[in-house]
PDB file of C-alpha atoms in Angstrom:
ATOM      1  CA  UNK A   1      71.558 126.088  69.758  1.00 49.00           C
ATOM      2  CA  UNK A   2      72.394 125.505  66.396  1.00 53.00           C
ATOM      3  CA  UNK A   3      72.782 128.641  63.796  1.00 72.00           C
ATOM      4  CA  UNK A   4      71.219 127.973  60.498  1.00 89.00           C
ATOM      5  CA  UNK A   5      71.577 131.592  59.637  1.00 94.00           C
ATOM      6  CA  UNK A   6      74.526 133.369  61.508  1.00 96.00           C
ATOM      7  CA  UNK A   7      73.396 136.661  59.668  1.00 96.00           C
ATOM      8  CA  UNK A   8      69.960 136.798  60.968  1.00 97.00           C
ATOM      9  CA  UNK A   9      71.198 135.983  64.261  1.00 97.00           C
ATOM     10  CA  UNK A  10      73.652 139.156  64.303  1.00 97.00           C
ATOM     11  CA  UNK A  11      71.198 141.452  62.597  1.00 97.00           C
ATOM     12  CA  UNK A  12      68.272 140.099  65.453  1.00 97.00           C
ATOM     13  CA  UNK A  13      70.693 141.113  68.627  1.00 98.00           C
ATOM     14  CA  UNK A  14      71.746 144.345  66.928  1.00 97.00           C
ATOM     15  CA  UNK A  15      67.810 145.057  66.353  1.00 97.00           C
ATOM     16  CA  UNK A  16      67.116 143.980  70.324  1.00 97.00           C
ATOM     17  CA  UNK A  17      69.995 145.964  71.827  1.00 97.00           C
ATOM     18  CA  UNK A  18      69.035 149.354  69.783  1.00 96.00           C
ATOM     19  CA  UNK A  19      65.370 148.371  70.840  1.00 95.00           C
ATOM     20  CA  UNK A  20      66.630 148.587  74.228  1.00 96.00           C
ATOM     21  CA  UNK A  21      69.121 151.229  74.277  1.00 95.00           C
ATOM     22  CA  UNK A  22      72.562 149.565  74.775  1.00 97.00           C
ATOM     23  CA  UNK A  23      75.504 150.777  74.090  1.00 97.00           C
ATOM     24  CA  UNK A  24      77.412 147.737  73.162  1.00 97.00           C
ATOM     25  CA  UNK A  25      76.023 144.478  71.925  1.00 98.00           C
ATOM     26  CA  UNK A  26      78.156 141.071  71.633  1.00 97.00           C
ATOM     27  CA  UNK A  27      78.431 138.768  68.610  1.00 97.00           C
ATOM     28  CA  UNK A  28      80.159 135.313  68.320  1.00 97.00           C
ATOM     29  CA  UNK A  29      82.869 136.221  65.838  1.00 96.00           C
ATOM     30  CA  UNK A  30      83.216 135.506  62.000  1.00 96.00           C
ATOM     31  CA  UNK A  31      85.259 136.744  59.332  1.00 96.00           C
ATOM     32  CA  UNK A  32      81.907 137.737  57.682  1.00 97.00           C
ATOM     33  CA  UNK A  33      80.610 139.568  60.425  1.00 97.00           C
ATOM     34  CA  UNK A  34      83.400 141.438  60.713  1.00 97.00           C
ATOM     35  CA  UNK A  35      82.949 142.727  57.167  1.00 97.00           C
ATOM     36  CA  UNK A  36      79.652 143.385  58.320  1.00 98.00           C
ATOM     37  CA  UNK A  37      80.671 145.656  61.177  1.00 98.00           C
ATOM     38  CA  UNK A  38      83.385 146.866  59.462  1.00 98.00           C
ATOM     39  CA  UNK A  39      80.427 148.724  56.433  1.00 97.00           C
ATOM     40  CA  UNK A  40      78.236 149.155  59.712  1.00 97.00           C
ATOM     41  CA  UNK A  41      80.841 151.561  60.809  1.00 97.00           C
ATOM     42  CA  UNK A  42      81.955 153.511  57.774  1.00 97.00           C
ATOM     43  CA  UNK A  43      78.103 154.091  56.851  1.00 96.00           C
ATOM     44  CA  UNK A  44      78.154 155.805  60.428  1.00 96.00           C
ATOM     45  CA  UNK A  45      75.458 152.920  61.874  1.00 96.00           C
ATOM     46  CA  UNK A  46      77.773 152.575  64.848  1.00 97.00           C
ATOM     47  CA  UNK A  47      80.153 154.181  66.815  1.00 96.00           C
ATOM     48  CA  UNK A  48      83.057 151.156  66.451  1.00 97.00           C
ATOM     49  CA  UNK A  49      83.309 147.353  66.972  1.00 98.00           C
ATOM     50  CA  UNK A  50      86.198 145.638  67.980  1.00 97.00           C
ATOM     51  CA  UNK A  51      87.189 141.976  68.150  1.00 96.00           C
ATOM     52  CA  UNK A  52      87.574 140.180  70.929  1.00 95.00           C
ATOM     53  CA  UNK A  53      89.344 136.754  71.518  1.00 93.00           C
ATOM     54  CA  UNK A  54      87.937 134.472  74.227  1.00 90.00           C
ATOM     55  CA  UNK A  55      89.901 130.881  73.182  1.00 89.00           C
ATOM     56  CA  UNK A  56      86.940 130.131  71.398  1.00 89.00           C
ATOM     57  CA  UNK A  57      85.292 131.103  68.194  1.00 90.00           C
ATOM     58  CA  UNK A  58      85.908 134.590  69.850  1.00 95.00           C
ATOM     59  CA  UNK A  59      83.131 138.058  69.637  1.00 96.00           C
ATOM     60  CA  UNK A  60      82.788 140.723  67.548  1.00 97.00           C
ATOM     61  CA  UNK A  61      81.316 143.889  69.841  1.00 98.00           C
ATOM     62  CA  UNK A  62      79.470 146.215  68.577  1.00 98.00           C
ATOM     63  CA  UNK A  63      79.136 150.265  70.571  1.00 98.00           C
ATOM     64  CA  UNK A  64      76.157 151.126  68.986  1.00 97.00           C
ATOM     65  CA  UNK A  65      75.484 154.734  68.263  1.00 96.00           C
ATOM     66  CA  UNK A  66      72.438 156.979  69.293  1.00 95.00           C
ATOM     67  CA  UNK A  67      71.318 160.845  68.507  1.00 93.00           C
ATOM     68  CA  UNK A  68      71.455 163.298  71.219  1.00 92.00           C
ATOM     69  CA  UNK A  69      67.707 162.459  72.002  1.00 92.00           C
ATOM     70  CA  UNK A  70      68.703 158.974  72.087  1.00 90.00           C
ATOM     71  CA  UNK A  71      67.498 157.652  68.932  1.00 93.00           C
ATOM     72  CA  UNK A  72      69.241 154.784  67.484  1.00 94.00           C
ATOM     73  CA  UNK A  73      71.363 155.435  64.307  1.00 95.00           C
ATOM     74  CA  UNK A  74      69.922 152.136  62.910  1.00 95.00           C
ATOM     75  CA  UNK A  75      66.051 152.853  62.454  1.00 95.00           C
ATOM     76  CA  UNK A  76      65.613 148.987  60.524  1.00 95.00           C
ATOM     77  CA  UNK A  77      67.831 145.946  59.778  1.00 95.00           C
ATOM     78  CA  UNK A  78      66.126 143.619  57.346  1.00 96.00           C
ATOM     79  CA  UNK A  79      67.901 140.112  56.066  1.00 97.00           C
ATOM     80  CA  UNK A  80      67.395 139.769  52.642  1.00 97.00           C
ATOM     81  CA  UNK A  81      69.064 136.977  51.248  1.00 96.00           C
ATOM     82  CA  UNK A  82      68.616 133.549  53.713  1.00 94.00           C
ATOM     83  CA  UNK A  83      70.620 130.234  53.546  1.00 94.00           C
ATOM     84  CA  UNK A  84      66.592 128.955  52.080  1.00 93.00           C
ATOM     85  CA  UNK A  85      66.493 131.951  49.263  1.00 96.00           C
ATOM     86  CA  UNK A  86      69.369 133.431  48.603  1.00 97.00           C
ATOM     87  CA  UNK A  87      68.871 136.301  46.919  1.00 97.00           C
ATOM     88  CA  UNK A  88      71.934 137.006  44.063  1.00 97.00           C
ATOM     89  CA  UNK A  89      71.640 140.366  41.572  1.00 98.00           C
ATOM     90  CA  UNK A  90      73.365 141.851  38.830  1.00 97.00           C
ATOM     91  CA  UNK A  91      75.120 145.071  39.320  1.00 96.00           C
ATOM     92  CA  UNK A  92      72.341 146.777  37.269  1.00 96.00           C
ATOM     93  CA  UNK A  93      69.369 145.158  39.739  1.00 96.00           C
ATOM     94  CA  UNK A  94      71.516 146.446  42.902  1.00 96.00           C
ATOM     95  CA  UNK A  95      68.930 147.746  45.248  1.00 93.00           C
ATOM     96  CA  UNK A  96      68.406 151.290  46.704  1.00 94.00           C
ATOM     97  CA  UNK A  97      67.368 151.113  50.153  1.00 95.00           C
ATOM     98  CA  UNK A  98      64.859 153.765  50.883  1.00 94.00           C
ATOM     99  CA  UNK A  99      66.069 156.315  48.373  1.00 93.00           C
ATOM    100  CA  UNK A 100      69.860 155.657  49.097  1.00 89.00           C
ATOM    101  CA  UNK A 101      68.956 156.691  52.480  1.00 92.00           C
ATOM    102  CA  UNK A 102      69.617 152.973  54.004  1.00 96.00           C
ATOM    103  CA  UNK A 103      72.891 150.744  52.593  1.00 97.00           C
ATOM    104  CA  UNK A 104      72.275 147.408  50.900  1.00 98.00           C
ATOM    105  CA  UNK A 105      75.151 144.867  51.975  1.00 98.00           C
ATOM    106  CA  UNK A 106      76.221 142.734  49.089  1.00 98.00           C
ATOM    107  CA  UNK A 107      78.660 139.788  49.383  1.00 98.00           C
ATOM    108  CA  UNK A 108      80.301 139.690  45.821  1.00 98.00           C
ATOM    109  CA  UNK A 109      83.641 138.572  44.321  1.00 97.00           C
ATOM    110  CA  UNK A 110      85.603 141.444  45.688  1.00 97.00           C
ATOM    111  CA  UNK A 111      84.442 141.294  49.032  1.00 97.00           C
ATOM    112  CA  UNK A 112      81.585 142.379  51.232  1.00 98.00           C
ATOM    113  CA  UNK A 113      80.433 145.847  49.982  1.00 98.00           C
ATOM    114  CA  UNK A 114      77.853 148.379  50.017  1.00 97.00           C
ATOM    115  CA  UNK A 115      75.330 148.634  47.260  1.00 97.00           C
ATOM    116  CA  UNK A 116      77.144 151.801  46.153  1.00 97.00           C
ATOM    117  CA  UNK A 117      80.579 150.159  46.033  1.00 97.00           C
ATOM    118  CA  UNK A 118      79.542 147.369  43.921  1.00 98.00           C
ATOM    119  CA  UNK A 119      77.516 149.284  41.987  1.00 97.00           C
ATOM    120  CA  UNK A 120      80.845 151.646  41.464  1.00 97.00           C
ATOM    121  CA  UNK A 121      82.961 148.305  41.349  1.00 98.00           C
ATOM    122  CA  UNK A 122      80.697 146.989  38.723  1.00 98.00           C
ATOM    123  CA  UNK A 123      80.247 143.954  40.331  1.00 98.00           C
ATOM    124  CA  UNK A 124      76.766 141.874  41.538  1.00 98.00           C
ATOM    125  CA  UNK A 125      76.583 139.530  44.225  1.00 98.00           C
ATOM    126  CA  UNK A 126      74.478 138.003  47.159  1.00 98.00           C
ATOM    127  CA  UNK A 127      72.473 140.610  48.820  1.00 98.00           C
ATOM    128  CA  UNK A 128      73.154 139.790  52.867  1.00 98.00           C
ATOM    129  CA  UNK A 129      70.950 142.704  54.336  1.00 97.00           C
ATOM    130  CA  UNK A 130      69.565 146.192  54.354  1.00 97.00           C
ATOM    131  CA  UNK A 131      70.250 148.655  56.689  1.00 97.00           C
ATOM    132  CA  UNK A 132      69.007 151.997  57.706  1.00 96.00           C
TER     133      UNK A 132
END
């Protein structure tokens, strides 16, 4: 299988395993998707990821978190910018998601961020997903 959009593909098996209660979900490692987790898990989306060699590319996995009534801390996961429209913004046209409720993942010069850091950091850049 060939992966035109690694992004979409870890934001789709996040969005299946919540769907379906797991715990945990797997994701073939990347430096960027470790970022990713990484925001995931100081927003308080999940529980914790860790990183997992296997000789190859190696996996990122992902303990997803859930309410006592078992409701899924991530209610949407939408990827906004893909590799056939990227989507770039200024730090002024850095998007709320839902009312600051959700977290808008931005890939900009110092690093993957939240919309609130870059907008602190005073920095744009490519906007990777929303969460919330």
């Amino acid at each position: 299988m060939s992966m035109s959009d690694p992004i979409a593909d870890m934001l789709t098996r996040i969005r299946n395993a919540a769907g379906a209660g797991h715990r945990k979900v797997d994701i073939p490692g990347s430096r960027l998707k470790t970022e990713i987790a990484r925001i995931m898990k100081s927003s308080g989306f999940i529980h914790n990821y860790a990183c997992v060699e296997d000789n190859r590319q190696g996996y990122i996995r992902l303990y997803l978190k859930y309410s006592l009534d078992d409701e899924s801390a991530i209610q949407g996961l939408d990827r906004v910018s893909r590799p056939g429209l990227r989507r770039y913004v200024r730090v002024g046209e850095i998007p709320s998601v839902l009312n600051g409720l959700g977290v808008a993942i931005l890939s900009t010069p110092q690093g993957i961020l939240t919309d609130s850091e870059a907008r602190r950091a005073g920095v744009g850049g490519e906007v990777l997903c929303h969460l919330w």
